[in-house]
XYZ file of C-alpha atoms in Angstrom:
585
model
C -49.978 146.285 -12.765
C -49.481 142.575 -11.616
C -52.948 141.454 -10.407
C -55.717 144.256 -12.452
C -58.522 142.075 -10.127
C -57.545 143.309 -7.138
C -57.341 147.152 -7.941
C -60.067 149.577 -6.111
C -60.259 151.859 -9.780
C -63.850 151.411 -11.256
C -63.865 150.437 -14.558
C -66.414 150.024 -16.816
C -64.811 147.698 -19.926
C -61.529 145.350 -20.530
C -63.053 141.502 -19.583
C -64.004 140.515 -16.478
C -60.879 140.605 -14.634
C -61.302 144.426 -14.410
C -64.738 144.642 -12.880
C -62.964 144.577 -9.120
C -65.987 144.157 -6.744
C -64.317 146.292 -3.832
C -65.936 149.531 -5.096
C -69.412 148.231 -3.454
C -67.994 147.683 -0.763
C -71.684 148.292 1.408
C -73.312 145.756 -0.935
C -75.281 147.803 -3.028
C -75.850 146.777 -6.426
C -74.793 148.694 -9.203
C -78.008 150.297 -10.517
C -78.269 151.184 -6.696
C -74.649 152.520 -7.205
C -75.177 154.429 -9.788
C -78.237 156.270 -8.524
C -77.209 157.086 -5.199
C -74.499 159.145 -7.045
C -76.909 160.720 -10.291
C -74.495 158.628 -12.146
C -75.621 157.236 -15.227
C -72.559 155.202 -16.435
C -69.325 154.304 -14.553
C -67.742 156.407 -16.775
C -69.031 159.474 -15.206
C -67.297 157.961 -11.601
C -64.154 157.083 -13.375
C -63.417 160.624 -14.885
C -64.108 158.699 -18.332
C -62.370 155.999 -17.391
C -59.198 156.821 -16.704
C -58.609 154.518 -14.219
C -59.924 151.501 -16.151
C -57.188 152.517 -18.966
C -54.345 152.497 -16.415
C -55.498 149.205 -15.275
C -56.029 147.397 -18.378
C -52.627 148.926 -19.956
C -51.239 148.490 -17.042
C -51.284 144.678 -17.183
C -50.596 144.444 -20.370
C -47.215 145.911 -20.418
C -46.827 143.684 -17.309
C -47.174 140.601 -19.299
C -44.590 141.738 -22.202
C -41.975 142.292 -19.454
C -43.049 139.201 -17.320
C -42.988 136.722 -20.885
C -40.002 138.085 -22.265
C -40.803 140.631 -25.131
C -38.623 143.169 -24.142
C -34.860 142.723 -22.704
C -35.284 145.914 -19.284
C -37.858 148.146 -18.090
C -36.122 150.664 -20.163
C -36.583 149.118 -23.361
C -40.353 148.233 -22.078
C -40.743 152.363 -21.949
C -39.202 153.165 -24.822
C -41.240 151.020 -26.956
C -44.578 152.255 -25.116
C -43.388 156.133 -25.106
C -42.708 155.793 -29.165
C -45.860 154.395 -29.857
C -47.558 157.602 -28.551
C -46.648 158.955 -31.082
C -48.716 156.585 -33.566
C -51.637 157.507 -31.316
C -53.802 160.479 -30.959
C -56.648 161.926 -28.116
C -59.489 159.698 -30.222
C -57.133 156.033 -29.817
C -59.162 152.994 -28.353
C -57.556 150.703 -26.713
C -57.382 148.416 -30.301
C -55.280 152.094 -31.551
C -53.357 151.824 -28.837
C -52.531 147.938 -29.272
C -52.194 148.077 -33.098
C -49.470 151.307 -32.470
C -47.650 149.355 -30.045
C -47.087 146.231 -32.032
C -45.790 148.455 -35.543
C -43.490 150.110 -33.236
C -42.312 146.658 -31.816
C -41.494 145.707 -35.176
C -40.067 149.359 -35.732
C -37.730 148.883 -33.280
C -36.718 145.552 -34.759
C -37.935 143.606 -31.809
C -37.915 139.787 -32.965
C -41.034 137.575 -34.234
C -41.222 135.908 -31.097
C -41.234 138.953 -28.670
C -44.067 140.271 -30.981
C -46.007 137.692 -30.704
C -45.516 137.814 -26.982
C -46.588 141.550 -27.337
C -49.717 140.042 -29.228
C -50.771 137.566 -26.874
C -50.491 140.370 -23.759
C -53.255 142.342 -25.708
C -55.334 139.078 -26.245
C -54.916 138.489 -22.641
C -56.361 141.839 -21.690
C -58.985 142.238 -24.673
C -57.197 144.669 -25.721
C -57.497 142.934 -29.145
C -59.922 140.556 -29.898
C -58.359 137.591 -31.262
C -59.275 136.197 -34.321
C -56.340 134.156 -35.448
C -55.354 130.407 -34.123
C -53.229 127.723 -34.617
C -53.522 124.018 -34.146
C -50.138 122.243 -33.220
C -49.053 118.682 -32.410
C -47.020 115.656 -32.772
C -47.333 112.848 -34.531
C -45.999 109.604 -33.580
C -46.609 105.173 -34.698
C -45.398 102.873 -32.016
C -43.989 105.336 -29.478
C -42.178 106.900 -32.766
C -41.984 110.429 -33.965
C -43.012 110.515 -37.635
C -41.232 112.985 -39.858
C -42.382 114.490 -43.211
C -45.161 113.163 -42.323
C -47.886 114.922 -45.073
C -51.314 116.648 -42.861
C -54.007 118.250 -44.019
C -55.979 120.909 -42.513
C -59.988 121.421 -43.975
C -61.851 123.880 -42.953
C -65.466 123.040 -43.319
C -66.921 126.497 -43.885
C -65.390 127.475 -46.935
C -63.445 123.781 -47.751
C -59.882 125.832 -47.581
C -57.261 123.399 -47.462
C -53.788 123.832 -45.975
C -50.970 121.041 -46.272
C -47.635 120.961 -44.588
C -45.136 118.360 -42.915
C -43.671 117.154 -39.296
C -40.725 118.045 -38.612
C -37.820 115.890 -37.597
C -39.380 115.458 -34.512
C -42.727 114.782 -35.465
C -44.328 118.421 -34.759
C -46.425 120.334 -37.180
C -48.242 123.435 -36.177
C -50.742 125.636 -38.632
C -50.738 129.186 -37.915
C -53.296 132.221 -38.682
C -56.749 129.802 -38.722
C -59.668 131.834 -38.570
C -62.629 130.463 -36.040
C -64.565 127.676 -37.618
C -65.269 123.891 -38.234
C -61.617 121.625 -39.087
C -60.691 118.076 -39.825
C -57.243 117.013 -39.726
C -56.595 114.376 -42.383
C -53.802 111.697 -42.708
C -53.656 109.516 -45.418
C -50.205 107.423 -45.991
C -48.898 105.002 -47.665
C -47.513 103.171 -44.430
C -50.221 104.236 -41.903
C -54.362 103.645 -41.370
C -55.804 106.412 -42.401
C -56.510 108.805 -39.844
C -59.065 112.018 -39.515
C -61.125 114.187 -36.380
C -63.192 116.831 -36.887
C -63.290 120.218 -34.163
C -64.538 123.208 -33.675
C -61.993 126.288 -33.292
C -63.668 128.589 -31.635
C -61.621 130.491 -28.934
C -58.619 128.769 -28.170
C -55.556 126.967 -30.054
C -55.749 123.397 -30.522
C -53.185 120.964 -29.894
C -53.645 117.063 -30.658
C -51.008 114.566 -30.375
C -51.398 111.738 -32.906
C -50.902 108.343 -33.001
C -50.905 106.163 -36.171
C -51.156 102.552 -36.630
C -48.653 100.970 -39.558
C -50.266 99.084 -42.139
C -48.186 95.379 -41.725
C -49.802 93.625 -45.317
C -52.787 94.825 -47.631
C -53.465 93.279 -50.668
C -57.099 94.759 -50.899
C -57.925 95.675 -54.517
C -60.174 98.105 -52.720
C -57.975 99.936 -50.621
C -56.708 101.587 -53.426
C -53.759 104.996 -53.191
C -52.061 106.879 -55.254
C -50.070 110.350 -54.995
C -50.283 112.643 -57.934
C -46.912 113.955 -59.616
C -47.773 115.391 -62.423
C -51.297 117.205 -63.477
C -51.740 117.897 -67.695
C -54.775 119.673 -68.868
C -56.625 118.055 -71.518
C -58.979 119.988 -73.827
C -62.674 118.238 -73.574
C -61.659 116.316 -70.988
C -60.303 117.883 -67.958
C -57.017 117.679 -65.586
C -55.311 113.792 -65.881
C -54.087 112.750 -62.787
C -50.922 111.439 -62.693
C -48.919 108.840 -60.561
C -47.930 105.468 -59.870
C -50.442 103.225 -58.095
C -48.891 102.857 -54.663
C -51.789 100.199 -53.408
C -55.099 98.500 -54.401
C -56.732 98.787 -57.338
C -58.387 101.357 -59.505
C -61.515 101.137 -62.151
C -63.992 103.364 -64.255
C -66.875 104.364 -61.672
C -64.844 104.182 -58.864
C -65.612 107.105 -56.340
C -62.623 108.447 -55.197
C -61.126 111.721 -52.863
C -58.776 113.902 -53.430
C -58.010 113.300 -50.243
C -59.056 116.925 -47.773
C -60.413 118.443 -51.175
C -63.713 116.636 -53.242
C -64.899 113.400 -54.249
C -65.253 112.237 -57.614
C -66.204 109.365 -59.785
C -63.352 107.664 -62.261
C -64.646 108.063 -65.849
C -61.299 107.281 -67.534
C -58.398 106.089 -67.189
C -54.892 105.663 -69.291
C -52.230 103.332 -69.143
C -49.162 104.105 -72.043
C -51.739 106.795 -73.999
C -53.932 103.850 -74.448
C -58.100 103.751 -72.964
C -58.302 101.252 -69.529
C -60.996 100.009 -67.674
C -59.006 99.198 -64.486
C -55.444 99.630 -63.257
C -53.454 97.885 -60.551
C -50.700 98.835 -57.836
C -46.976 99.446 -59.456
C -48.542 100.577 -63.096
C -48.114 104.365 -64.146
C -51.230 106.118 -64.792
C -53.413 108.869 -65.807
C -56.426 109.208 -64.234
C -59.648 111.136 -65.066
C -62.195 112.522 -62.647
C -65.687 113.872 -63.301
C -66.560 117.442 -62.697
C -63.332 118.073 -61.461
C -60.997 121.116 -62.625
C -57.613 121.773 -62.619
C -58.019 124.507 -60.342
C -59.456 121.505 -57.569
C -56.159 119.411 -57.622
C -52.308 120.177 -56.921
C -49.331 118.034 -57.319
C -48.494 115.822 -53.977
C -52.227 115.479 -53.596
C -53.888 112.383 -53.069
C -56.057 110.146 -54.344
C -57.846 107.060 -52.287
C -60.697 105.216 -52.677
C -64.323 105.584 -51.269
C -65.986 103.424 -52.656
C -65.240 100.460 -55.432
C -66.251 97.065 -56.894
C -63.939 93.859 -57.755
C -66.131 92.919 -60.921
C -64.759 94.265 -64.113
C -67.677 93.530 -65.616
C -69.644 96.048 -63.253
C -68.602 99.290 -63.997
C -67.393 99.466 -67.895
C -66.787 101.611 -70.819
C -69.156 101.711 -74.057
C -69.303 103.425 -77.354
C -71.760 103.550 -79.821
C -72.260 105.639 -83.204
C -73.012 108.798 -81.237
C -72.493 108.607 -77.522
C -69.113 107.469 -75.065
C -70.927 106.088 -72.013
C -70.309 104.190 -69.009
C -71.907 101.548 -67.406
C -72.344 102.123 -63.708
C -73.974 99.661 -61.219
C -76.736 99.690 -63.360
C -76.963 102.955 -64.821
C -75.884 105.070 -67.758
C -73.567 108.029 -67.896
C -73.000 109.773 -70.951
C -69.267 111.260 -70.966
C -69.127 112.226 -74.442
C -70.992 113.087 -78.091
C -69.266 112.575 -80.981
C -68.212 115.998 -83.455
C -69.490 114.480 -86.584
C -72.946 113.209 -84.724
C -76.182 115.466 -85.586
C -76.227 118.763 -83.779
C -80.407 118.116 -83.001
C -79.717 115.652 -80.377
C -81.755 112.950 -78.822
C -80.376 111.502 -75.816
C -81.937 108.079 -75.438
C -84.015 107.083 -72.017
C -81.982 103.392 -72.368
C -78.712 102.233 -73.938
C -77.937 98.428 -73.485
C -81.518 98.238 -72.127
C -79.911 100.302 -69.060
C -81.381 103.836 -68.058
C -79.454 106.691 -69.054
C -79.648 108.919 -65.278
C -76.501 110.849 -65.763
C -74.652 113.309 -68.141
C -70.933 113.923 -67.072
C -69.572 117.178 -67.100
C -68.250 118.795 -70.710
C -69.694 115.834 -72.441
C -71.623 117.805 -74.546
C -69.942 121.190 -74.655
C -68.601 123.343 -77.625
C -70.552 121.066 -80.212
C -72.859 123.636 -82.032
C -75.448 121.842 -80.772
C -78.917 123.805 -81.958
C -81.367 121.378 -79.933
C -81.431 118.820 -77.360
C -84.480 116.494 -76.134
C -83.190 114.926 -72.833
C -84.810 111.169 -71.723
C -87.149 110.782 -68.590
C -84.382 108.619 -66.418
C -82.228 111.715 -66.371
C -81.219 112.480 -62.612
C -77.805 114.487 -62.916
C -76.972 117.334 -65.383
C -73.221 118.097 -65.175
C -71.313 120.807 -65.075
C -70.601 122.551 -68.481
C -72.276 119.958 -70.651
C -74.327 121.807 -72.838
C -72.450 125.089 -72.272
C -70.973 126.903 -75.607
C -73.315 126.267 -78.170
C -76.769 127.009 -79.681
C -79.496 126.206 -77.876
C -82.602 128.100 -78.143
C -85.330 125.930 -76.002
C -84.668 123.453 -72.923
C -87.294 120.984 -71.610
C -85.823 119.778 -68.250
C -87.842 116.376 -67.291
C -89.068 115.904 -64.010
C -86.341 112.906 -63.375
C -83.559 115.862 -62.791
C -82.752 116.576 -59.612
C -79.475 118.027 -59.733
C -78.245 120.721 -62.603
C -74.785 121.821 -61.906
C -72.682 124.972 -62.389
C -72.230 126.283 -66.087
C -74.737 123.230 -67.551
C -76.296 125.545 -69.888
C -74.210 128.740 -70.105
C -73.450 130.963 -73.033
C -75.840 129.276 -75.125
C -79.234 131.676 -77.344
C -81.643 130.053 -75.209
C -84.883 132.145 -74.743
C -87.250 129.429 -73.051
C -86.198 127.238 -70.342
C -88.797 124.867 -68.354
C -87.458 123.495 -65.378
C -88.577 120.247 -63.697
C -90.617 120.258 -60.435
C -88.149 117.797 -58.828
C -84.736 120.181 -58.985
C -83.340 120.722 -56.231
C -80.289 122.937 -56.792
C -79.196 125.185 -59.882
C -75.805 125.559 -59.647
C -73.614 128.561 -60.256
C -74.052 130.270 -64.035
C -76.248 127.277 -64.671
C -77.943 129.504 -67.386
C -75.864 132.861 -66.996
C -75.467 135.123 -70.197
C -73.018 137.546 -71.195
C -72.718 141.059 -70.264
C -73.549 142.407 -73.975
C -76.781 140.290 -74.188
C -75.852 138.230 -76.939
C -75.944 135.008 -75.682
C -78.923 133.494 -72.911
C -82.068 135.713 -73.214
C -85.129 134.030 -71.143
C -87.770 136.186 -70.704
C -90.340 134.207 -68.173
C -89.002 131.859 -65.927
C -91.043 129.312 -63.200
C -88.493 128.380 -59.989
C -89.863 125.107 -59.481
C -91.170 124.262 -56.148
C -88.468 121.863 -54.908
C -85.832 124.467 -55.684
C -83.810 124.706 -52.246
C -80.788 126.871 -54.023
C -80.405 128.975 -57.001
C -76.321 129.387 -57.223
C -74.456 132.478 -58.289
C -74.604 133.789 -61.246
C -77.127 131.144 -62.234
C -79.547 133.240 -64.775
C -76.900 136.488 -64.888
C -77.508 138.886 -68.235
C -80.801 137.071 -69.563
C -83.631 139.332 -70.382
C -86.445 137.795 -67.167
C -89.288 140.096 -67.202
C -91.304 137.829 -65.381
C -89.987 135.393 -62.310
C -91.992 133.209 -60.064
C -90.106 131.816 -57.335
C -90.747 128.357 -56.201
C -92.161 127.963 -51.997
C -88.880 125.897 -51.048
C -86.410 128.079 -51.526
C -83.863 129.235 -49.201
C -80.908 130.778 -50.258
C -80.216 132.828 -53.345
C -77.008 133.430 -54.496
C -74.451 136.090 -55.676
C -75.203 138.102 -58.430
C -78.339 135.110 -59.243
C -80.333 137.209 -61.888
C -78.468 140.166 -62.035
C -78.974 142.535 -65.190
C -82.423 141.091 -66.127
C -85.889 143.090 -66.442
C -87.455 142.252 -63.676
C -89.809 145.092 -62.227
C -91.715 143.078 -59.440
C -90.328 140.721 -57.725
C -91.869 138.739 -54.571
C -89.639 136.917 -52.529
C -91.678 133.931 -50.854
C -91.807 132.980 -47.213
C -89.372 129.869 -47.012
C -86.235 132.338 -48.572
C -83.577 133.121 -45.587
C -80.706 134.662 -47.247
C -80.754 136.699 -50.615
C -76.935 137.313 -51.001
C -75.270 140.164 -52.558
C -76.317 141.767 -56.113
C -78.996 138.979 -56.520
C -81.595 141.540 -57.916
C -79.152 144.473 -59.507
C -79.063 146.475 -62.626
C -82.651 145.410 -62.851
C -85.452 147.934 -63.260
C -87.166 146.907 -59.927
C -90.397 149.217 -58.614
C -91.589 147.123 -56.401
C -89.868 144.170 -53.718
C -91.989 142.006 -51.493
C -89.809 140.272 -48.637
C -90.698 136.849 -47.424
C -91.581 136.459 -43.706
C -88.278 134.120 -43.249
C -85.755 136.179 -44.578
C -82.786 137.437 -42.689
C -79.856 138.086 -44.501
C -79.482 140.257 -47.630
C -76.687 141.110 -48.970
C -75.328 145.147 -50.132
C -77.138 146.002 -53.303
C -78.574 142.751 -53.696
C -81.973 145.202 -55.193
C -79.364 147.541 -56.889
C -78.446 151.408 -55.470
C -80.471 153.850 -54.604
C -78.524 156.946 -56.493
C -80.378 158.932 -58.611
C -83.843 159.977 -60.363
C -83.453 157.314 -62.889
C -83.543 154.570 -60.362
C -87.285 153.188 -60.664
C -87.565 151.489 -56.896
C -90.450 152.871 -54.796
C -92.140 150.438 -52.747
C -90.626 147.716 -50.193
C -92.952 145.347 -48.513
C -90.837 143.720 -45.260
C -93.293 140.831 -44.515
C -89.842 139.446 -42.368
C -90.437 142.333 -39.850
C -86.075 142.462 -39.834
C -84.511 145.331 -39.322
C -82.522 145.494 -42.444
C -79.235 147.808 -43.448
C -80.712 149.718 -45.797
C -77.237 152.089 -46.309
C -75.844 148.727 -47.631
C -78.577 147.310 -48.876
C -79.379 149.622 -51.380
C -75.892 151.855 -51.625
C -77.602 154.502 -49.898
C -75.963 158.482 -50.802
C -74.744 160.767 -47.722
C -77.334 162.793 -48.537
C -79.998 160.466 -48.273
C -82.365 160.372 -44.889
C -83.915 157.517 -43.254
C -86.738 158.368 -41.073
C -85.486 162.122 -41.064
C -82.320 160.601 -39.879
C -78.955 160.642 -41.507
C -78.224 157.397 -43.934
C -75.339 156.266 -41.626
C -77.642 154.785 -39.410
C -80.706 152.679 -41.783
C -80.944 149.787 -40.063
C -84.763 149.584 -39.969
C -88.144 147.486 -40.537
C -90.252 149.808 -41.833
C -90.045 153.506 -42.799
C -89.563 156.220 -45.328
C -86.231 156.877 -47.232
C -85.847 160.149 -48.879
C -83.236 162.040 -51.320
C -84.752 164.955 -51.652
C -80.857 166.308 -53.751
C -82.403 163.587 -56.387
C -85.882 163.794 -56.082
C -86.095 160.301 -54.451
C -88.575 158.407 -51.941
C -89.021 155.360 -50.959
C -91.453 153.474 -48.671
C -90.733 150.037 -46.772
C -93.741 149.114 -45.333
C -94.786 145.599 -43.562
């Protein structure tokens, strides 16, 4: 079928190009259509919709003949009559699309006339899309550019994806999911050059042109490309390379270009300690909170943001702590083995404030106590994780702890100050046999905005108040504790999954603003043992319970079957376990 818009055959579904308007012919409208006839559907008129499927199928094989997917009609029949055969009386059209394509590639039909095949069933909805590309060209002075290095960032989940131009300038990214994107150029010979889109239901194409970098001798428009990546224990991935441009010093911030931004804390010229390099000199280069898993050889590195006095940012040492010297600031990066393992980190060194602690600085040092200073801002990832802390006093300076700060440590009180704004991911997790983190009460402060995953995992919390500014919740965020009531306050939105499970939960009080949990983020619902009996839904949501709580076949919601919980309020009942539960509001 050629042109599916102007067919007389009803049809209910397929896009708008099947909903021909020749069937009312006398104007009615369709509600009138349907009740003149004691229809209640257009199924009903259409036999079940017969004629819609001959339409919509109908075109679609049109387009795989008319593009060029098959070679005759003949071979165009063949490969719809086999797939039949893949299909049974229940297929949808997405069964029917699906069988055609595997027998397309059963037959040995090439990648192109399958993706011809594809696009016919995008065309006619047959499939819903959810796979695009963004192609182009890249050119400098009316030029094609070959091996030409792009990256692709998506935004959502900062996925990044890396390839060349070909030899005449063309790159093209295949299988992108919908979502937020920069492009990203960054050259040796070329201004930098970036744009941000949306993909949302189309492919992209943008055609690129570059302007050449003539002269730069500007110490600040530093670039390097990586080579070579060697893990160093207490210290993290060194960076590699030669300096291509500019120039490079401790407390620089600088991107991995498409990937994260970082701040220089060391750097290594010939195995020996330097506070700067320049362009042309070999280096190793050391960047904070960064892991090895972050980087990748032929990544690189340019600056954001730097200063020309070498007297600015600088490295010092005393008896105890490694330290730089920031624009004014402190940041410890590392405490000595044979310094005392009850720690006092200073509020000044140099008569500066101390306001930051770098990642690992303080890790595996079988450290038993720690007082931290009042002019502390930033706790870094790992740095007191792997040793024996039993009591933390966070001051009311923090406003950042990130992931793993405090993990596998004995700690069993924590106070946390009322100007934190994120815990990050196992900021205090335990370990699954309880041997390690055991807090037992535990104050969200009120600034809180985000609790990460895993961030107070296998402690022993039998009591949790939850600050009145937080939002999200994360994965898994105080699984296996003790917690029996929990109240989730108003400003939460999204309690992701297993936030609350494996605890021995009786009651749950739901915030008016949430609306997203994740499955089993209160545990499942299984069996006699399990202790949950009361849900209050102050959000009014109607919430998948079957997920929710891991609901049994044999479980009924409202009298109804569990396969359909997706409810506000109500009663859940299995009576084969002896289990009820109310949700009220």
């Amino acid at each position: 079928i050629k042109e599916p818009s102007n067919t007389n055959n009803p049809s209910e579904k397929g896009g708008e190009n099947y909903y021909p308007d020749s069937y009312l012919k006398d104007g009615r409208t369709l509600e009138e259509f349907l009740k003149d006839n004691n229809l209640k559907t257009l199924y009903d008129y259409d036999n079940g919709g017969e004629h819609k499927n001959a339409t919509v199928v109908g075109h679609a094989a049109y387009l795989m003949e008319e593009k060029g997917a098959v070679k005759s009609e003949e071979q165009l029949a063949k490969l719809w009559y086999n797939s039949l055969f893949l299909m049974s009386s229940y297929s949808n059209f997405e069964d029917c699309a699906l069988a055609v394509i595997k027998t397309a590639k059963n037959m040995g039909l090439s990648p192109s006339s399958i993706e011809i095949i594809q696009e016919a069933f995008y065309e006619t909805k047959m499939l819903e899309k959810d796979k695009y590309k963004v192609t182009g060209t890249v050119t400098a002075d009316n030029k094609e550019i070959a091996n030409l290095k792009i990256i692709l960032k998506n935004e959502s989940d900062n996925k990044t994806y890396q390839i060349s131009t070909n030899t005449k300038g063309e790159f093209e990214f295949k299988d992108l999911p919908k979502g937020k994107y920069t492009i990203i150029i960054e050259n040796n010979n070329y201004k930098s050059w970036k744009k941000t889109f949306e993909m949302t239901n189309k492919d992209i194409e943008e055609n690129i042109k570059l302007e050449k970098i003539t002269s730069n001798n500007n110490d600040c428009d530093f670039y390097m490309e990586i080579d070579d990546i060697m893990n160093i224990t207490m210290k993290g991935p060194a960076l590699r390379g030669r300096i291509e441009r500019g120039k490079i010093q401790i407390g620089d911030e600088v991107e991995i270009v498409g990937k994260k931004k970082a701040i220089v804390n060391d750097i290594t010229l010939a195995f020996e300690n330097k506070d700067y390099a320049l362009a042309g000199e070999y280096v190793a280069i050391f960047l904070e909170g960064i892991e090895e898993s972050d980087v990748n050889v032929g990544d690189t590195l340019k600056i954001v943001s730097c200063n020309n006095d070498n007297n600015y940012n600088r490295r010092g040492e005393d008896e105890c702590f490694t330290y730089l010297v920031e624009k004014g600031e402190i940041n410890i990066i590392a405490y000595k083995d044979t310094c005392p393992k009850d720690v006092i980190i200073p509020n000044t060194i140099e008569e500066v404030p101390v306001t930051k602690l770098t990642s690992l600085a303080f890790r595996n040092k079988k450290i038993t106590s720690v007082k931290l200073p009042n002019t502390l801002i930033e706790i870094g990832g790992s740095v007191f994780s792997d040793n024996l802390l039993k009591t933390v006093i966070i001051p009311n300076s923090v406003k950042t702890i990130e992931s793993n700060a405090f993990d596998n440590n004995i700690l069993e009180h924590v106070e946390l100050g009322e100007n934190i704004g994120i815990i990050g991911d196992s900021a205090f997790k335990g370990d699954y046999k309880h041997t390690g983190n055991n807090i037992k009460e535990l104050v969200i402060p009120n600034n809180v905005n985000k609790i990460g995953d895993w961030a107070f995992q296998y402690n022993s919390i039998t009591n949790l108040t939850l600050g009145n500014k937080l939002e999200k919740i994360g994965h898994s965020s105080f699984e296996n504790n003790n917690i029996k009531e929990l109240i989730i306050p108003n400003s939460v939105k999204e309690i992701d999954k297993y936030a609350f499970g494996f605890n021995p939960l009786e009651t749950v009080t739901i915030g008016k603003g949430v609306n997203e949990i994740g499955n089993e983020a209160f545990g499942k619902f299984l069996n006699k043992d399990d202790t949950l009996r009361k849900i209050i839904n102050k959000s009014n949501n109607a919430f998948d319970w079957k997920e929710i709580l891991f609901l049994m076949p044999s479980a009924r919601c409202n009298g109804e079957s569990s396969s359909n919980c997706t409810i506000a309020t109500g009663t859940i009942i299995d009576e084969d376990e002896g289990l009820k539960l109310e949700i009220t509001n």
